[in-house]
Amino acid sequence: MRGGLCPAGHVGTPPPRAVRPLVGIAAVLLGSVISTLYGRVTAFGLADIRGAVHAGFDEAAWIPTAATVAQMAVGPVAAWLGAAFGIRRVLLVSATLFGTASALIPFAPNLHWLLVGQAVAGLGSGTFIPLTIGFVLQSLPPRWWPIGIAAYGLNLELSLNVPASLEGFYLDHLSWQWIFWQGAILSVPMVACIAAGMPRQPVNRDVLRNADGWGMVYASGGFSMLYAALDQGNRLDWLNNGLIWGLLAGSALLLAAFLLREATTPRPWINLRFLLGRNILLLLAILVLFRFVLLGTSYIIPQYLTVVQGFRSLEVGGVLIWIALPQIVIAPLVALALGYVDPRLVLAAGTAMIGAACLMAAQITPAWQSPEFLPSQILQALGQSAALIALILFLVRHLRPADALTFGAVVQTTRLLGAELGSGLMQTFVRVSEQANSYLLGLHVQSGAVDVTTRIAATAADLAADSVGPVQAAGRSVALLARAVAQQANLLAFVDGFQLLAAAVVIMLVMIGLLRAPNPSETG
C-alpha cells in the first residue's frame, strides 16, 4: 500500500539481511517473551512484592503500572527509532537497559526507587515487541512469513499463560526477587543473539532530519495517559476520581493534537489515510477485541480459582498452562495451513472456537476445579493460535516491506490497549456484577424469613458440638450463610463475564465477515 506508515516522502528500503538471520530472529522472539512475561509475572506476584517492600495496597498498585505505562510511551516511537538508528543498535541499548534495571530493582531501598526501576525496565522492554515483526519479515523470504509469525504468536501465548506457574515456583522454591531477576537473566542471551545475528546499520540521518518530533511526543503522551487511566480506573472508581478525570482529559487533548498534527504537517509520522483504510480499521478493531477476550479469560479463571476455590498461584498456573502447551503443536500446523487457506477463514474458525470456549466456561459451578476447565482451555488454545497467526498474517499482507517497522508500533499500541481493556474493564464488570448479584440474592435471604431461620437453626445444630454455647454456634451459622451468598454472587459474576466475552467474539465474527481480500496493487 503506497504511503504506508513510513514518514511521508521517506519510503526507504529494508535493512540489510543479517549474516545469521535465525540468531537475530531468536533475539527478537526472546524479546517478545521477556516483555510479556515480565509484566504478567509482576502482576501475579504483586501481593508478595507489596509485602516485601512494606507498601500499602494503593501505593503498590502503581508497581505494574509504572512498567506498562513506560512500555506504552516508547512503543509508538520504537519503529521510528529502529528506522533512524538501526534495529541492532536500538535493541542492544534497550536490552542492556532492561537487564540492568531488572537486576537492580530488588535492591531498591523504598517504593519510590522501585517505581523508578520499573519505569526504566518498561522503557527498555517497550521496544522489543514493536521491532519483532519488522525484523522477522525483513529477515525471511515471504514464503516463510507464516512460520515466522507463528513463532511470534507462539512466544506471546506461552509468555501470557505461564507466569502464574513461574510466580508460584519462585515463591515456593526461591524468593520474590526472582520475579525481577528472571528478566535480567533472559536479557543476557538476548543481547548475545542481537550482537551475533543482527547486521550493523548506519544512522539514517535523513529520517532524523525529517522526524515528526511533536507528533511522536503527542502520541506517546496521549496513549500513556489513556493506559494509566484504564489501568487504575477500577481501583479509583473511574469518573468518581479526579486523577482519572485528569488522565482522560490530558489523553484526549494530546491525542487530538496528535491527529491535528498528522493531518496538517507536510511530513507526517503516520499516514492517516492508511490507518483509515477499511480493512486496516477492521483488523485493528479485531486485534483490540482479541486481546480483550484473551486478557478477560486470563483474569476471570485465576480470580475464580483464587476467590471461590482458594487456589494459590502455582495451582492457578496448572490451569492456564493448558492454554500454552498445546500451542507448541498447534502453531506450526496453523502456519502450514495458512500457505493454502485464506487467512480470513482461519481467523473466523479460530475466533469461533474461542467463543465456544467462553460459552463452555460460562457453565461454571461451585464444584469446578482444574479438571473441569481443561476442555474449554484446550479449545481456547486451538482458537487463539489459529486466530492470532491468521490475524497478523492478514495484516502483513496489506503492507510493503518498508512499512514493517512502523506496523510493529501500531500493533504494539493496539495490543497494549486491548489488553488493558480486557483486564481493567473486566475487573470493573465483574465487581459491579458481583455487587448486583449480591443484592439480588440478598433479597431472598431476609432476616426473620422462615427458610433463612430454618437453615440457620439447622446449621447451628450441626455446629453445636464444636462451639462454645448456642450463641457461638448461631453466629458461625450466620457467617457460613453469608459466605455462601458471597460465593454464589462471585460465581454469577464470573458467568456474566464469560458471557460478555462470548458477545465480544460475536462482534469479532461480524467484523471478520466484512473483511475484503487485500488489493495486490496496493501492497507493492
Short mmCIF file of C-alpha atoms in Angstrom, two decimals:
data_model
loop_
_atom_site.label_atom_id
_atom_site.label_comp_id
_atom_site.label_asym_id
_atom_site.label_seq_id
_atom_site.Cartn_x
_atom_site.Cartn_y
_atom_site.Cartn_z
CA MET A 1 0.00 0.00 0.00
CA ARG A 2 1.56 3.25 -1.16
CA GLY A 3 2.36 5.69 1.60
CA GLY A 4 2.17 3.02 4.25
CA LEU A 5 3.18 4.08 7.71
CA CYS A 6 6.63 5.35 6.90
CA PRO A 7 7.38 9.04 7.26
CA ALA A 8 5.89 10.74 4.26
CA GLY A 9 8.36 11.12 1.49
CA HIS A 10 10.85 8.72 3.07
CA VAL A 11 9.85 5.25 1.97
CA GLY A 12 13.35 3.84 2.24
CA THR A 13 14.43 0.25 1.70
CA PRO A 14 14.53 -2.74 4.00
CA PRO A 15 17.70 -3.01 6.08
CA PRO A 16 20.40 -5.46 5.03
CA ARG A 17 19.80 -9.06 5.95
CA ALA A 18 21.60 -10.47 8.93
CA VAL A 19 24.58 -12.76 8.42
CA ARG A 20 22.92 -15.13 10.89
CA PRO A 21 19.21 -14.34 10.43
CA LEU A 22 17.99 -17.20 12.62
CA VAL A 23 20.11 -15.95 15.51
CA GLY A 24 18.72 -12.44 15.05
CA ILE A 25 15.18 -13.82 14.88
CA ALA A 26 15.84 -15.76 18.09
CA ALA A 27 16.83 -12.46 19.72
CA VAL A 28 13.62 -10.61 18.83
CA LEU A 29 11.43 -13.61 19.67
CA LEU A 30 13.13 -13.86 23.05
CA GLY A 31 12.49 -10.15 23.48
CA SER A 32 8.77 -10.61 22.88
CA VAL A 33 8.72 -13.33 25.53
CA ILE A 34 10.60 -11.16 28.02
CA SER A 35 8.30 -8.18 27.50
CA THR A 36 5.08 -10.12 28.07
CA LEU A 37 6.45 -12.41 30.78
CA TYR A 38 7.84 -9.54 32.83
CA GLY A 39 4.54 -7.71 33.14
CA ARG A 40 2.44 -10.80 33.80
CA VAL A 41 4.71 -12.31 36.48
CA THR A 42 4.89 -8.94 38.23
CA ALA A 43 1.08 -8.70 38.23
CA PHE A 44 0.67 -12.21 39.67
CA GLY A 45 3.33 -11.56 42.34
CA LEU A 46 2.15 -8.08 43.28
CA ALA A 47 0.92 -9.08 46.75
CA ASP A 48 4.29 -10.61 47.62
CA ILE A 49 6.22 -7.65 46.23
CA ARG A 50 3.98 -5.32 48.23
CA GLY A 51 4.72 -7.18 51.42
CA ALA A 52 8.45 -7.27 50.75
CA VAL A 53 8.72 -3.50 50.27
CA HIS A 54 6.18 -2.72 53.02
CA ALA A 55 3.89 -0.80 50.66
CA GLY A 56 0.18 -0.21 51.10
CA PHE A 57 -2.40 -1.58 48.68
CA ASP A 58 -2.95 1.74 46.88
CA GLU A 59 0.76 2.56 46.65
CA ALA A 60 1.71 -0.88 45.36
CA ALA A 61 -0.96 -0.75 42.65
CA TRP A 62 1.40 1.53 40.72
CA ILE A 63 4.19 -1.08 40.57
CA PRO A 64 2.99 -2.89 37.40
CA THR A 65 1.53 0.35 36.03
CA ALA A 66 4.93 2.07 36.10
CA ALA A 67 6.40 -0.54 33.75
CA THR A 68 3.47 -0.90 31.36
CA VAL A 69 2.90 2.86 31.00
CA ALA A 70 6.60 3.21 30.13
CA GLN A 71 6.17 0.45 27.54
CA MET A 72 3.22 2.33 26.08
CA ALA A 73 5.25 5.55 25.98
CA VAL A 74 8.10 4.07 23.95
CA GLY A 75 6.01 1.62 21.87
CA PRO A 76 4.68 4.08 19.28
CA VAL A 77 8.16 5.55 18.62
CA ALA A 78 10.09 2.27 18.70
CA ALA A 79 9.62 1.73 14.96
CA TRP A 80 10.96 5.19 14.19
CA LEU A 81 13.95 4.57 16.47
CA GLY A 82 14.65 1.35 14.58
CA ALA A 83 14.46 3.14 11.23
CA ALA A 84 16.67 6.02 12.39
CA PHE A 85 19.35 4.25 14.42
CA GLY A 86 19.05 0.64 13.23
CA ILE A 87 17.29 -2.25 14.94
CA ARG A 88 20.54 -3.73 16.24
CA ARG A 89 21.65 -0.55 17.97
CA VAL A 90 18.22 0.16 19.48
CA LEU A 91 17.75 -3.37 20.81
CA LEU A 92 21.27 -3.59 22.24
CA VAL A 93 20.69 -0.42 24.25
CA SER A 94 17.14 -1.42 25.24
CA ALA A 95 18.02 -4.97 26.30
CA THR A 96 21.01 -3.76 28.32
CA LEU A 97 18.88 -1.09 29.98
CA PHE A 98 16.13 -3.59 30.78
CA GLY A 99 18.53 -6.23 32.12
CA THR A 100 20.36 -3.74 34.34
CA ALA A 101 17.13 -2.31 35.76
CA SER A 102 15.70 -5.79 36.40
CA ALA A 103 18.83 -6.84 38.25
CA LEU A 104 18.80 -3.74 40.48
CA ILE A 105 15.07 -3.41 41.26
CA PRO A 106 15.11 -5.93 44.19
CA PHE A 107 17.75 -3.76 45.87
CA ALA A 108 15.58 -0.63 45.77
CA PRO A 109 15.61 0.96 49.26
CA ASN A 110 11.98 2.06 49.06
CA LEU A 111 8.88 2.05 46.87
CA HIS A 112 9.86 5.28 45.12
CA TRP A 113 13.06 3.79 43.71
CA LEU A 114 11.32 0.54 42.89
CA LEU A 115 8.84 2.50 40.74
CA VAL A 116 11.73 4.30 39.04
CA GLY A 117 13.34 0.94 38.29
CA GLN A 118 10.07 -0.39 36.90
CA ALA A 119 9.74 2.63 34.62
CA VAL A 120 13.29 2.20 33.32
CA ALA A 121 12.70 -1.52 32.72
CA GLY A 122 9.48 -0.67 30.89
CA LEU A 123 11.24 1.83 28.64
CA GLY A 124 13.77 -0.85 27.74
CA SER A 125 11.33 -3.70 27.12
CA GLY A 126 8.87 -1.42 25.32
CA THR A 127 10.92 -1.62 22.12
CA PHE A 128 11.04 -5.42 21.99
CA ILE A 129 7.65 -6.33 20.52
CA PRO A 130 7.32 -3.38 18.08
CA LEU A 131 10.62 -4.37 16.43
CA THR A 132 9.98 -8.13 16.41
CA ILE A 133 7.59 -8.44 13.48
CA GLY A 134 9.57 -5.95 11.40
CA PHE A 135 12.84 -7.83 11.81
CA VAL A 136 11.23 -11.24 11.25
CA LEU A 137 9.63 -10.13 7.98
CA GLN A 138 12.78 -8.42 6.74
CA SER A 139 14.95 -11.45 7.55
CA LEU A 140 12.77 -14.14 5.97
CA PRO A 141 11.59 -14.64 2.38
CA PRO A 142 7.81 -14.16 2.00
CA ARG A 143 7.13 -17.88 1.73
CA TRP A 144 8.47 -18.29 5.28
CA TRP A 145 6.46 -15.44 6.78
CA PRO A 146 3.70 -17.73 8.16
CA ILE A 147 6.36 -19.72 10.05
CA GLY A 148 7.96 -16.56 11.45
CA ILE A 149 4.60 -15.15 12.50
CA ALA A 150 3.63 -18.50 14.04
CA ALA A 151 6.81 -18.43 16.14
CA TYR A 152 5.96 -14.86 17.20
CA GLY A 153 2.40 -15.87 18.14
CA LEU A 154 3.62 -18.96 19.99
CA ASN A 155 6.05 -16.88 22.03
CA LEU A 156 3.35 -14.38 23.00
CA GLU A 157 0.87 -17.07 24.01
CA LEU A 158 3.39 -19.04 26.07
CA SER A 159 4.57 -15.93 27.90
CA LEU A 160 0.95 -14.89 28.54
CA ASN A 161 -0.13 -18.14 30.20
CA VAL A 162 2.90 -19.50 32.09
CA PRO A 163 3.57 -16.57 34.50
CA ALA A 164 1.24 -17.86 37.23
CA SER A 165 3.22 -21.11 37.38
CA LEU A 166 6.54 -19.25 37.35
CA GLU A 167 5.50 -16.84 40.09
CA GLY A 168 4.31 -19.72 42.25
CA PHE A 169 7.57 -21.59 41.68
CA TYR A 170 9.68 -18.55 42.58
CA LEU A 171 7.82 -18.01 45.85
CA ASP A 172 7.78 -21.68 46.83
CA HIS A 173 11.39 -22.51 45.97
CA LEU A 174 13.33 -19.24 45.60
CA SER A 175 12.26 -15.73 46.64
CA TRP A 176 10.23 -12.75 45.42
CA GLN A 177 13.36 -11.14 43.97
CA TRP A 178 13.35 -13.70 41.16
CA ILE A 179 10.22 -12.08 39.77
CA PHE A 180 12.63 -9.37 38.56
CA TRP A 181 15.86 -11.32 38.23
CA GLN A 182 14.35 -13.63 35.60
CA GLY A 183 14.32 -10.64 33.24
CA ALA A 184 17.95 -9.84 33.97
CA ILE A 185 18.97 -13.43 33.24
CA LEU A 186 16.96 -13.67 30.00
CA SER A 187 18.38 -10.39 28.74
CA VAL A 188 21.89 -11.89 28.60
CA PRO A 189 21.21 -14.40 25.78
CA MET A 190 19.08 -11.76 24.07
CA VAL A 191 22.00 -9.32 23.96
CA ALA A 192 24.31 -12.08 22.74
CA CYS A 193 21.92 -13.05 19.91
CA ILE A 194 21.46 -9.40 18.91
CA ALA A 195 25.22 -8.87 18.72
CA ALA A 196 25.84 -12.08 16.77
CA GLY A 197 22.81 -12.21 14.49
CA MET A 198 21.80 -8.68 13.50
CA PRO A 199 23.50 -6.57 10.84
CA ARG A 200 25.11 -3.25 11.68
CA GLN A 201 23.30 -0.32 10.09
CA PRO A 202 24.44 3.29 9.75
CA VAL A 203 22.40 6.03 11.35
CA ASN A 204 19.77 7.23 8.86
CA ARG A 205 20.31 10.98 9.01
CA ASP A 206 17.53 11.61 6.51
CA VAL A 207 14.99 10.02 8.89
CA LEU A 208 16.45 12.02 11.80
CA ARG A 209 16.36 15.27 9.85
CA ASN A 210 12.71 14.87 8.90
CA ALA A 211 11.47 13.48 12.22
CA ASP A 212 7.98 14.48 13.29
CA GLY A 213 9.06 15.03 16.88
CA TRP A 214 5.91 16.75 18.12
CA GLY A 215 3.70 14.07 16.58
CA MET A 216 5.63 11.37 18.44
CA VAL A 217 5.51 13.31 21.72
CA TYR A 218 1.75 13.85 21.43
CA ALA A 219 1.09 10.19 20.59
CA SER A 220 3.33 8.75 23.32
CA GLY A 221 1.98 11.09 25.98
CA GLY A 222 -1.65 10.65 24.97
CA PHE A 223 -1.61 6.88 24.80
CA SER A 224 0.40 6.62 28.05
CA MET A 225 -2.12 8.75 29.95
CA LEU A 226 -5.01 6.75 28.48
CA TYR A 227 -3.34 3.49 29.52
CA ALA A 228 -2.72 4.75 33.06
CA ALA A 229 -6.38 5.78 33.36
CA LEU A 230 -7.56 2.34 32.20
CA ASP A 231 -5.10 0.56 34.49
CA GLN A 232 -6.04 2.49 37.64
CA GLY A 233 -9.70 3.17 36.80
CA ASN A 234 -11.24 0.21 38.60
CA ARG A 235 -9.26 0.82 41.79
CA LEU A 236 -10.05 4.56 41.84
CA ASP A 237 -13.72 4.16 40.82
CA TRP A 238 -13.33 5.68 37.37
CA LEU A 239 -15.03 9.06 36.87
CA ASN A 240 -15.60 9.48 40.60
CA ASN A 241 -11.89 10.20 40.97
CA GLY A 242 -10.13 13.41 40.00
CA LEU A 243 -6.91 11.68 38.89
CA ILE A 244 -8.79 9.54 36.36
CA TRP A 245 -10.57 12.65 35.06
CA GLY A 246 -7.22 14.38 34.68
CA LEU A 247 -5.61 11.44 32.89
CA LEU A 248 -8.52 11.05 30.48
CA ALA A 249 -8.71 14.79 29.78
CA GLY A 250 -4.96 15.02 29.21
CA SER A 251 -5.07 11.97 26.95
CA ALA A 252 -7.92 13.39 24.88
CA LEU A 253 -6.10 16.71 24.48
CA LEU A 254 -2.79 15.14 23.44
CA LEU A 255 -4.37 12.63 21.04
CA ALA A 256 -6.43 15.41 19.44
CA ALA A 257 -3.21 17.41 19.00
CA PHE A 258 -1.56 14.31 17.51
CA LEU A 259 -4.33 13.82 14.93
CA LEU A 260 -4.33 17.51 14.03
CA ARG A 261 -0.56 17.46 13.67
CA GLU A 262 -0.57 14.40 11.38
CA ALA A 263 -3.35 15.88 9.25
CA THR A 264 -1.59 19.21 8.70
CA THR A 265 2.18 18.67 8.78
CA PRO A 266 3.90 18.28 5.38
CA ARG A 267 5.90 15.28 6.62
CA PRO A 268 3.57 13.27 8.88
CA TRP A 269 4.90 10.48 11.05
CA ILE A 270 1.73 8.43 10.49
CA ASN A 271 -0.17 8.27 7.21
CA LEU A 272 -3.74 8.65 8.42
CA ARG A 273 -5.18 7.59 5.06
CA PHE A 274 -3.54 4.22 5.54
CA LEU A 275 -4.96 3.81 9.05
CA LEU A 276 -8.43 4.81 7.88
CA GLY A 277 -8.48 2.12 5.20
CA ARG A 278 -11.47 -0.21 5.56
CA ASN A 279 -9.52 -3.41 6.21
CA ILE A 280 -6.91 -1.78 8.45
CA LEU A 281 -9.57 -0.26 10.71
CA LEU A 282 -11.41 -3.57 10.92
CA LEU A 283 -8.22 -5.55 11.58
CA LEU A 284 -7.06 -3.21 14.35
CA ALA A 285 -10.52 -3.32 15.95
CA ILE A 286 -10.44 -7.13 15.76
CA LEU A 287 -7.00 -7.11 17.40
CA VAL A 288 -8.30 -4.92 20.25
CA LEU A 289 -11.25 -7.27 20.84
CA PHE A 290 -8.98 -10.31 20.52
CA ARG A 291 -6.74 -9.00 23.28
CA PHE A 292 -9.80 -8.01 25.31
CA VAL A 293 -11.09 -11.60 25.20
CA LEU A 294 -7.69 -13.17 25.90
CA LEU A 295 -6.91 -10.99 28.90
CA GLY A 296 -10.52 -11.28 30.06
CA THR A 297 -10.29 -15.06 30.31
CA SER A 298 -6.81 -14.75 31.83
CA TYR A 299 -8.40 -12.60 34.55
CA ILE A 300 -11.64 -14.50 35.24
CA ILE A 301 -10.24 -18.01 35.58
CA PRO A 302 -7.50 -17.13 38.12
CA GLN A 303 -9.98 -14.97 40.02
CA TYR A 304 -12.49 -17.81 40.26
CA LEU A 305 -9.86 -20.31 41.38
CA THR A 306 -8.46 -17.85 43.94
CA VAL A 307 -11.70 -16.35 45.32
CA VAL A 308 -14.02 -19.37 45.19
CA GLN A 309 -11.64 -22.32 45.47
CA GLY A 310 -8.77 -20.73 47.41
CA PHE A 311 -6.07 -21.79 44.93
CA ARG A 312 -2.51 -20.47 45.11
CA SER A 313 -0.59 -19.07 42.11
CA LEU A 314 1.15 -22.37 41.33
CA GLU A 315 -2.20 -24.19 41.32
CA VAL A 316 -3.78 -21.49 39.12
CA GLY A 317 -0.88 -21.87 36.71
CA GLY A 318 -1.74 -25.54 36.32
CA VAL A 319 -4.97 -24.49 34.59
CA LEU A 320 -3.57 -21.65 32.46
CA ILE A 321 -0.69 -23.83 31.26
CA TRP A 322 -3.22 -25.82 29.23
CA ILE A 323 -3.70 -22.79 27.01
CA ALA A 324 0.05 -22.53 26.48
CA LEU A 325 1.27 -26.11 25.99
CA PRO A 326 -0.97 -27.19 23.06
CA GLN A 327 0.25 -24.19 21.07
CA ILE A 328 3.67 -25.79 20.65
CA VAL A 329 1.99 -28.27 18.29
CA ILE A 330 -0.82 -26.07 17.01
CA ALA A 331 1.20 -23.04 15.87
CA PRO A 332 3.31 -24.86 13.23
CA LEU A 333 0.21 -26.62 11.88
CA VAL A 334 -1.63 -23.31 11.56
CA ALA A 335 1.36 -21.80 9.75
CA LEU A 336 1.36 -24.74 7.32
CA ALA A 337 -2.39 -24.41 6.70
CA LEU A 338 -2.09 -20.69 6.01
CA GLY A 339 0.04 -21.50 2.99
CA TYR A 340 -3.07 -22.94 1.33
CA VAL A 341 -6.10 -21.41 3.08
CA ASP A 342 -7.44 -17.84 3.10
CA PRO A 343 -6.35 -16.28 6.44
CA ARG A 344 -9.87 -14.90 6.88
CA LEU A 345 -11.27 -18.43 7.10
CA VAL A 346 -8.64 -19.48 9.64
CA LEU A 347 -9.26 -16.27 11.62
CA ALA A 348 -13.02 -16.89 11.66
CA ALA A 349 -12.61 -20.55 12.67
CA GLY A 350 -10.18 -19.69 15.48
CA THR A 351 -12.39 -16.88 16.75
CA ALA A 352 -15.44 -19.17 16.75
CA MET A 353 -13.51 -21.71 18.85
CA ILE A 354 -12.63 -19.00 21.38
CA GLY A 355 -16.31 -18.04 21.60
CA ALA A 356 -17.32 -21.67 22.09
CA ALA A 357 -14.71 -21.99 24.86
CA CYS A 358 -16.16 -18.92 26.62
CA LEU A 359 -19.66 -20.40 26.47
CA MET A 360 -18.36 -23.71 27.83
CA ALA A 361 -16.65 -21.90 30.72
CA ALA A 362 -19.88 -19.97 31.40
CA GLN A 363 -21.39 -23.26 32.65
CA ILE A 364 -19.16 -22.98 35.72
CA THR A 365 -20.47 -24.21 39.10
CA PRO A 366 -19.02 -24.04 42.64
CA ALA A 367 -17.75 -27.60 42.15
CA TRP A 368 -15.45 -26.67 39.25
CA GLN A 369 -11.73 -27.05 39.82
CA SER A 370 -8.80 -27.56 37.43
CA PRO A 371 -10.07 -30.65 35.52
CA GLU A 372 -13.40 -29.03 34.66
CA PHE A 373 -11.65 -26.15 32.88
CA LEU A 374 -9.47 -28.36 30.66
CA PRO A 375 -11.91 -28.90 27.73
CA SER A 376 -12.62 -25.19 27.36
CA GLN A 377 -8.96 -24.24 27.81
CA ILE A 378 -7.73 -26.68 25.18
CA LEU A 379 -10.40 -25.44 22.74
CA GLN A 380 -9.38 -21.86 23.50
CA ALA A 381 -5.73 -22.78 22.87
CA LEU A 382 -6.66 -24.08 19.42
CA GLY A 383 -8.64 -20.95 18.66
CA GLN A 384 -6.05 -18.49 19.96
CA SER A 385 -3.23 -19.90 17.86
CA ALA A 386 -5.31 -20.03 14.70
CA ALA A 387 -6.81 -16.56 15.17
CA LEU A 388 -3.66 -14.69 16.21
CA ILE A 389 -1.40 -16.09 13.49
CA ALA A 390 -4.04 -15.59 10.79
CA LEU A 391 -4.79 -12.05 12.00
CA ILE A 392 -1.14 -10.94 11.95
CA LEU A 393 -0.51 -12.59 8.57
CA PHE A 394 -3.57 -10.92 7.02
CA LEU A 395 -2.43 -7.56 8.41
CA VAL A 396 1.04 -8.13 6.97
CA ARG A 397 -0.43 -8.75 3.52
CA HIS A 398 -1.60 -5.13 3.49
CA LEU A 399 1.95 -3.83 3.92
CA ARG A 400 5.01 -3.20 1.85
CA PRO A 401 8.32 -4.35 3.39
CA ALA A 402 9.23 -0.71 4.05
CA ASP A 403 6.15 -0.39 6.27
CA ALA A 404 7.04 -3.29 8.56
CA LEU A 405 8.79 -1.38 11.36
CA THR A 406 6.00 1.12 11.86
CA PHE A 407 3.47 -1.67 11.59
CA GLY A 408 5.10 -3.11 14.70
CA ALA A 409 4.46 0.14 16.57
CA VAL A 410 0.79 0.18 15.55
CA VAL A 411 0.38 -3.43 16.67
CA GLN A 412 2.12 -2.70 19.99
CA THR A 413 -0.15 0.24 20.79
CA THR A 414 -3.25 -1.70 19.79
CA ARG A 415 -2.34 -4.86 21.69
CA LEU A 416 -1.48 -2.95 24.88
CA LEU A 417 -4.74 -1.01 24.82
CA GLY A 418 -6.71 -4.17 24.04
CA ALA A 419 -5.02 -6.00 26.89
CA GLU A 420 -5.76 -3.20 29.33
CA LEU A 421 -9.39 -3.11 28.21
CA GLY A 422 -9.52 -6.85 28.86
CA SER A 423 -8.07 -6.70 32.37
CA GLY A 424 -9.18 -3.24 33.53
CA LEU A 425 -12.74 -3.19 32.23
CA MET A 426 -13.28 -6.85 33.08
CA GLN A 427 -12.29 -6.14 36.68
CA THR A 428 -14.91 -3.39 36.82
CA PHE A 429 -17.54 -5.50 35.08
CA VAL A 430 -17.02 -8.46 37.43
CA ARG A 431 -17.01 -6.19 40.50
CA VAL A 432 -20.24 -4.42 39.53
CA SER A 433 -21.86 -7.70 38.50
CA GLU A 434 -20.91 -9.26 41.84
CA GLN A 435 -22.46 -6.33 43.70
CA ALA A 436 -25.66 -6.56 41.65
CA ASN A 437 -25.93 -10.32 42.10
CA SER A 438 -25.20 -10.00 45.81
CA TYR A 439 -28.05 -7.50 46.14
CA LEU A 440 -30.47 -9.69 44.18
CA LEU A 441 -29.55 -12.78 46.20
CA GLY A 442 -29.88 -10.78 49.39
CA LEU A 443 -33.49 -10.03 48.54
CA HIS A 444 -34.18 -13.74 49.02
CA VAL A 445 -32.18 -14.03 52.26
CA GLN A 446 -34.12 -11.73 54.59
CA SER A 447 -33.59 -11.80 58.32
CA GLY A 448 -36.54 -13.48 60.01
CA ALA A 449 -37.75 -15.30 56.89
CA VAL A 450 -38.86 -18.87 57.60
CA ASP A 451 -36.41 -20.54 55.20
CA VAL A 452 -33.50 -18.44 56.45
CA THR A 453 -34.32 -19.07 60.11
CA THR A 454 -34.69 -22.80 59.45
CA ARG A 455 -31.33 -23.02 57.66
CA ILE A 456 -29.50 -21.04 60.37
CA ALA A 457 -31.02 -23.23 63.08
CA ALA A 458 -30.14 -26.47 61.25
CA THR A 459 -26.56 -25.36 60.63
CA ALA A 460 -26.20 -24.16 64.23
CA ALA A 461 -27.32 -27.58 65.46
CA ASP A 462 -24.64 -29.23 63.31
CA LEU A 463 -22.01 -26.85 64.70
CA ALA A 464 -23.10 -27.09 68.33
CA ALA A 465 -20.65 -29.85 69.23
CA ASP A 466 -17.70 -27.73 68.04
CA SER A 467 -18.91 -24.42 69.50
CA VAL A 468 -18.84 -22.79 72.93
CA GLY A 469 -22.56 -22.50 73.59
CA PRO A 470 -25.55 -21.87 71.30
CA VAL A 471 -24.71 -18.19 70.71
CA GLN A 472 -21.39 -19.00 69.08
CA ALA A 473 -22.99 -21.79 67.04
CA ALA A 474 -25.66 -19.38 65.75
CA GLY A 475 -23.01 -16.78 64.89
CA ARG A 476 -20.98 -19.31 62.95
CA SER A 477 -24.11 -20.44 61.14
CA VAL A 478 -24.91 -16.87 60.04
CA ALA A 479 -21.31 -16.39 58.87
CA LEU A 480 -21.49 -19.57 56.76
CA LEU A 481 -24.74 -18.41 55.17
CA ALA A 482 -23.20 -15.02 54.34
CA ARG A 483 -20.19 -16.78 52.85
CA ALA A 484 -22.44 -18.96 50.69
CA VAL A 485 -24.27 -15.88 49.38
CA ALA A 486 -20.97 -14.13 48.61
CA GLN A 487 -19.63 -17.23 46.85
CA GLN A 488 -22.74 -17.51 44.70
CA ALA A 489 -22.61 -13.79 43.85
CA ASN A 490 -19.00 -14.14 42.74
CA LEU A 491 -19.84 -17.22 40.71
CA LEU A 492 -22.68 -15.46 38.89
CA ALA A 493 -20.38 -12.51 38.19
CA PHE A 494 -17.84 -14.83 36.57
CA VAL A 495 -20.61 -16.39 34.46
CA ASP A 496 -21.64 -12.90 33.35
CA GLY A 497 -18.01 -12.17 32.47
CA PHE A 498 -17.70 -15.24 30.24
CA GLN A 499 -20.96 -14.33 28.53
CA LEU A 500 -19.67 -10.80 27.89
CA LEU A 501 -16.54 -12.25 26.31
CA ALA A 502 -18.67 -14.52 24.12
CA ALA A 503 -20.62 -11.43 22.98
CA ALA A 504 -17.33 -9.74 22.07
CA VAL A 505 -16.46 -12.79 19.97
CA VAL A 506 -19.73 -12.42 18.06
CA ILE A 507 -18.79 -8.81 17.23
CA MET A 508 -15.38 -10.03 16.05
CA LEU A 509 -17.01 -12.58 13.74
CA VAL A 510 -19.19 -9.87 12.20
CA MET A 511 -16.08 -7.74 11.58
CA ILE A 512 -14.24 -10.69 10.05
CA GLY A 513 -17.14 -11.18 7.66
CA LEU A 514 -16.69 -7.58 6.47
CA LEU A 515 -13.00 -8.02 5.57
CA ARG A 516 -12.03 -7.88 1.91
CA ALA A 517 -9.09 -9.56 0.23
CA PRO A 518 -6.09 -7.18 0.04
CA ASN A 519 -5.56 -5.49 -3.31
CA PRO A 520 -2.23 -6.76 -4.75
CA SER A 521 -1.66 -3.41 -6.49
CA GLU A 522 -1.62 -1.68 -3.09
CA THR A 523 0.84 -3.96 -1.34
CA GLY A 524 3.75 -3.35 -3.68
#
